[in-house]
Short mmCIF file of C-alpha atoms in Angstrom, two decimals:
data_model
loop_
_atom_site.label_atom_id
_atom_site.label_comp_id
_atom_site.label_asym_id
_atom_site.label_seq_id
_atom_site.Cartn_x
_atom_site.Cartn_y
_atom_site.Cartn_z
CA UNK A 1 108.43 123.27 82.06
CA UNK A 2 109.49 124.53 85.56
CA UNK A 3 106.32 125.03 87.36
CA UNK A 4 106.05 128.62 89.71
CA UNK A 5 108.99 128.60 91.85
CA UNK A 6 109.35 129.52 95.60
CA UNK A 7 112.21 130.09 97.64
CA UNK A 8 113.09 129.51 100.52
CA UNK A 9 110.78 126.21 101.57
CA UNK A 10 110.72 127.14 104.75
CA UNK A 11 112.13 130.45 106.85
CA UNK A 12 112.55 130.93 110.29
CA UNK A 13 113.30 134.20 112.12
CA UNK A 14 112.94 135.66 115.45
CA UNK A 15 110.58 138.71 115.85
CA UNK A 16 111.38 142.09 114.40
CA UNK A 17 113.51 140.64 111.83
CA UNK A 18 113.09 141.60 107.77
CA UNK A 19 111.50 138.44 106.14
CA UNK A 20 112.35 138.27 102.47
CA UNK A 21 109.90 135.38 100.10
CA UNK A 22 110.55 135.06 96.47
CA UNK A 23 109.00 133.65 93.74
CA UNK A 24 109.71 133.65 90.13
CA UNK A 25 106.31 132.51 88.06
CA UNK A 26 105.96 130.32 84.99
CA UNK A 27 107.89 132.14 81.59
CA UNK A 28 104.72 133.87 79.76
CA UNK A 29 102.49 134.27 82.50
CA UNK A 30 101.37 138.02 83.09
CA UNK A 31 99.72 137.60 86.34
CA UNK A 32 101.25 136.84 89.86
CA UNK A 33 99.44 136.74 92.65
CA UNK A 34 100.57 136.22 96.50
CA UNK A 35 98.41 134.54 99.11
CA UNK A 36 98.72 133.70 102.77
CA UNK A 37 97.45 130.99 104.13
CA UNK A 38 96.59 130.12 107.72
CA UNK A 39 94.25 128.02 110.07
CA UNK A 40 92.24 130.96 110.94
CA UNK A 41 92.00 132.74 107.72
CA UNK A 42 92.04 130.28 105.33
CA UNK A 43 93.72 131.63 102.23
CA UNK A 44 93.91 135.12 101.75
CA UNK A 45 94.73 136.88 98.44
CA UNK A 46 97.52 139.34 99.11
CA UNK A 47 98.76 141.42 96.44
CA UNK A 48 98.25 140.66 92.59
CA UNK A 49 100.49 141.85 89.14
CA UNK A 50 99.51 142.12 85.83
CA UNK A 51 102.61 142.66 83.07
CA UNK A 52 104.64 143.33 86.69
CA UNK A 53 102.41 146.46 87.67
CA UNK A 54 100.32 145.76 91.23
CA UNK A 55 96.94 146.12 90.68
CA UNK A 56 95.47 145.23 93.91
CA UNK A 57 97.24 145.07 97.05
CA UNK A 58 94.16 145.67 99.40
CA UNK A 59 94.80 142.21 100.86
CA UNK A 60 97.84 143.18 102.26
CA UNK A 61 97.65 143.37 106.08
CA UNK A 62 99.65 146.46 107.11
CA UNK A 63 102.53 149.12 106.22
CA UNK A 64 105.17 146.08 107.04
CA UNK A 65 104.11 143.81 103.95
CA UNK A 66 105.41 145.58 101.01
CA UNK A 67 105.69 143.24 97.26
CA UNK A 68 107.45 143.99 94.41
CA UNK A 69 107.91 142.78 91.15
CA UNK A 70 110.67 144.13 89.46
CA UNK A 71 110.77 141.87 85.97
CA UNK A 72 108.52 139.43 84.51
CA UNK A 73 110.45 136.69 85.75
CA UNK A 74 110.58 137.60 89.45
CA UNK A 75 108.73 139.08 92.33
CA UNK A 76 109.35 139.45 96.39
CA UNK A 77 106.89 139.74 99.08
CA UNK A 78 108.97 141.59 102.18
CA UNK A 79 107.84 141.80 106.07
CA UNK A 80 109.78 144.32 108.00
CA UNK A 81 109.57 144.01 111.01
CA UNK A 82 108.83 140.48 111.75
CA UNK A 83 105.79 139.56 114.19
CA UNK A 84 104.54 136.01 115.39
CA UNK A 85 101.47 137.01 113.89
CA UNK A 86 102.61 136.63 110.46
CA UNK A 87 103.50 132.66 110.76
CA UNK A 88 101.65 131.35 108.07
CA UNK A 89 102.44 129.64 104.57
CA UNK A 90 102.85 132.31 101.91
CA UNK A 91 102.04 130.77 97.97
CA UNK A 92 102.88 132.64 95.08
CA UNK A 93 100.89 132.01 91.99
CA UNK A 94 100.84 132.71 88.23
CA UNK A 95 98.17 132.60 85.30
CA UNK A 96 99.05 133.51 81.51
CA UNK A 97 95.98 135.51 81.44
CA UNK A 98 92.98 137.10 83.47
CA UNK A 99 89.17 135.06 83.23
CA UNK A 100 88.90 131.33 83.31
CA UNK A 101 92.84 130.57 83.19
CA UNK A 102 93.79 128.51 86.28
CA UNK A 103 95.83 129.62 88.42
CA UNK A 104 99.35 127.56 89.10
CA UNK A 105 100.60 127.23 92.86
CA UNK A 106 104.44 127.34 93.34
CA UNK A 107 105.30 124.94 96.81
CA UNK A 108 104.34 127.81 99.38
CA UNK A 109 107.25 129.21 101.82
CA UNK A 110 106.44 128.27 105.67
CA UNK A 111 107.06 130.94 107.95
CA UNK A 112 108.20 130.96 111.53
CA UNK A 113 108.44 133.95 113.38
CA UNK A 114 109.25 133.60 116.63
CA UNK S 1 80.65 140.29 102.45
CA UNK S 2 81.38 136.32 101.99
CA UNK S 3 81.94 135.75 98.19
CA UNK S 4 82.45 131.89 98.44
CA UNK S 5 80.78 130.21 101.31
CA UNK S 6 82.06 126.17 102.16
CA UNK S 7 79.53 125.53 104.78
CA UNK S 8 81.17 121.57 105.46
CA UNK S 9 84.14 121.87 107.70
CA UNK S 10 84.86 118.19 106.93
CA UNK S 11 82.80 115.38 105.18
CA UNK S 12 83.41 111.55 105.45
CA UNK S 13 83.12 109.18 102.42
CA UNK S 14 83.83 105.47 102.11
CA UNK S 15 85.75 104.58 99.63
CA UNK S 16 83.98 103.97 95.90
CA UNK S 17 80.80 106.15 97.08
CA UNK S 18 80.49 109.46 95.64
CA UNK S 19 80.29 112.50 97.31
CA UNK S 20 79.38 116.06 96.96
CA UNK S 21 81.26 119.31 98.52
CA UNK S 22 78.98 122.31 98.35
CA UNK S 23 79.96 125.39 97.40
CA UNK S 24 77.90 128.87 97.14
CA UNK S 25 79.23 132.44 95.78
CA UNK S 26 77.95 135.68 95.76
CA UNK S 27 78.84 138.16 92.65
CA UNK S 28 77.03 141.00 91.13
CA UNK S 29 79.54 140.14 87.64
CA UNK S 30 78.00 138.45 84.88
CA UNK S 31 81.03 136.98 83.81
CA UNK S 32 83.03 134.88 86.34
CA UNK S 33 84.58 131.78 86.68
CA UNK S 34 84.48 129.46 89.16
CA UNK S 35 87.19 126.65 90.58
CA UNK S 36 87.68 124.23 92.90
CA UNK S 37 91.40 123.19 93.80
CA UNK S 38 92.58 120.12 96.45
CA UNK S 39 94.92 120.56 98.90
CA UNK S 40 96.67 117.21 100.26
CA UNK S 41 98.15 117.04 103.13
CA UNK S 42 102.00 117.55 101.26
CA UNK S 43 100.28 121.45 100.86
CA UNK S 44 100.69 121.68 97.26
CA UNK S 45 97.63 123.26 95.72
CA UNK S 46 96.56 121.26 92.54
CA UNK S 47 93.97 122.49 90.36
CA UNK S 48 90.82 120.43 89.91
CA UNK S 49 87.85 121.74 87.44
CA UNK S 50 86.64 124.87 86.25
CA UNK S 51 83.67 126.08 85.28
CA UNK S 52 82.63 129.46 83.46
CA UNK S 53 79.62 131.53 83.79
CA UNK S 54 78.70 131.60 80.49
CA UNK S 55 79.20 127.51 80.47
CA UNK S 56 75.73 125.21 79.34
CA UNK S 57 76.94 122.14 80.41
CA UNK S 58 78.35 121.19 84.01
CA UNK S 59 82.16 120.55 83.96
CA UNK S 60 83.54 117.55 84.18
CA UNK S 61 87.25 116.25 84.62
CA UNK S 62 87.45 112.44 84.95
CA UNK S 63 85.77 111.62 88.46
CA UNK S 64 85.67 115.49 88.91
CA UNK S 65 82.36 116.86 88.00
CA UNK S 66 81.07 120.42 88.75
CA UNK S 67 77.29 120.64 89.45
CA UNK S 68 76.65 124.46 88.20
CA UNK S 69 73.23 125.91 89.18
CA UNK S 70 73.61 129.50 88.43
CA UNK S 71 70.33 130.58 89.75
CA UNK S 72 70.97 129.47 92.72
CA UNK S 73 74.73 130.62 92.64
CA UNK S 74 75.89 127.30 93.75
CA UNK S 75 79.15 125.45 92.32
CA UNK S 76 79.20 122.03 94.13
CA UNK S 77 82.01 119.41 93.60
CA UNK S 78 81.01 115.83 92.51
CA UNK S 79 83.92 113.36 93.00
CA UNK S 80 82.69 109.66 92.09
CA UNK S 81 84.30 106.82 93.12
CA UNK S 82 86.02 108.19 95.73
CA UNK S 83 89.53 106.70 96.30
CA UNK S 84 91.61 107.03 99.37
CA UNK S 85 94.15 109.22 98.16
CA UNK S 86 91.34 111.76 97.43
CA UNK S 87 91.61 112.08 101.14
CA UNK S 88 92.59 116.11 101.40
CA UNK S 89 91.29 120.07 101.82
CA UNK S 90 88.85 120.98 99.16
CA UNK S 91 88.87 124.46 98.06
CA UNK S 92 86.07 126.28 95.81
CA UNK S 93 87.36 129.38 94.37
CA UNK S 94 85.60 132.36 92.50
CA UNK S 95 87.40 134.56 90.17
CA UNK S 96 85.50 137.48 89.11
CA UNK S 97 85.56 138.90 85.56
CA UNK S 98 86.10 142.25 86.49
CA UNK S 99 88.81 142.60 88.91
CA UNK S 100 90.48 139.13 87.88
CA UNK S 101 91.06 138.69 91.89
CA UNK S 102 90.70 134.83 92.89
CA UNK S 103 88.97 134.18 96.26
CA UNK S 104 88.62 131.25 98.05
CA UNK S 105 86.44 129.67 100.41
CA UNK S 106 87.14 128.23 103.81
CA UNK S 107 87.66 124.57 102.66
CA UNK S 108 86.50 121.39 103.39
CA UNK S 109 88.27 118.47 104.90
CA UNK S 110 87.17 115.13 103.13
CA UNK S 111 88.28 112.15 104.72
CA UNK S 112 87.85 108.91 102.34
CA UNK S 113 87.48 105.69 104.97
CA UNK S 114 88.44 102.15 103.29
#
């Protein structure tokens, strides 16, 4: 079984620029979350699905984050514009079910914006 | 408001000692569940032990063990004979029966010394 899958590893743009971070979760699993992680922040939930509908998105920092998840088998988290500010590593994650069902971590994209 | 508290930035442990990572949460659910995850320094988040709300005994996962004390609202990590590849970030992680969010503490850096 492929675990949760992340592309790309690693991005770097310059400032202003639309930042594009897929992630296509494990076949069968209805949830999907997003997270951010930084030094300062620790990790910070995002944006989570359920059967590809968001249910929650109050994690998400501003207007220029926007997530989607168009099929069960795919989802992108977008920044447009760009800022320094949003260098971080960004994990996607997916659990069959809601309650005590782990949660599995794709690789995590690290972001650069310079 | 906090929901998980890690109040050890970093702990040291020589290797074969045990060691305990504390962990404290704050919900107003009765039915929750709590985790703890690792984080090496490769960034991969790999799953650990869980441990529901509704769960008697204390969790335990090979030289994992959860030390549940519900009145208290404390979920502390046990690892036992600690080796140096246990050497990572800790994470202790909450998700909360009714909103199915999962939140996670600040972390805590556990260095294993030979």
């Amino acid at each position: 079984d492929a675990g949760v899958i992340q592309s790309p590893r690693h991005e770097v743009t310059e400032m202003g620029q639309e930042v594009t971070l897929r992630c296509k979760p494990i076949s069968g699993h209805d949830y999907l979350f997003w997270y951010r992680q930084t030094m300062m922040r620790g990790l910070e939930l995002l944006i989570y699905f359920n059967n590809n509908v968001p249910i929650d998105d109050s994690g998400m920092p501003e207007d220029r984050f926007s997530a989607k998840m168009p099929n069960a088998s795919f989802s992108t988290l977008k920044i447009q514009p760009s800022e320094p500010r949003d260098s971080a590593v960004y994990f996607c994650a997916s659990t069959p079910t809601g309650g005590g069902e782990k949660l599995f971590f794709g690789s995590g994209t690290q972001l650069s914006v310079l | 408001a906090q929901k998980i508290t890690q109040t050890q930035p970093g702990m040291f442990v020589q290797e074969k000692e045990a060691v305990t990572l504390d962990c404290t949460y704050d919900t107003s659910d009765q039915s929750y569940g709590l985790f703890w995850y690792k984080q090496p320094s490769s960034g991969e988040m790999i799953f650990l032990i869980y441990q529901g709300s509704y769960d008697e005994q204390n969790a335990t996962e090979g030289r994992y063990s959860l030390n549940f004390q519900k009145a208290r609202k404390s979920a502390n990590l046990v690892i036992s004979a600690s080796q140096l590849g246990d050497s990572a970030m800790y994470f202790c992680a909450m998700r909360e029966g009714a909103t199915d969010k999962l939140i996670f503490g600040t972390g805590t850096r556990l260095q294993v010394f030979p």
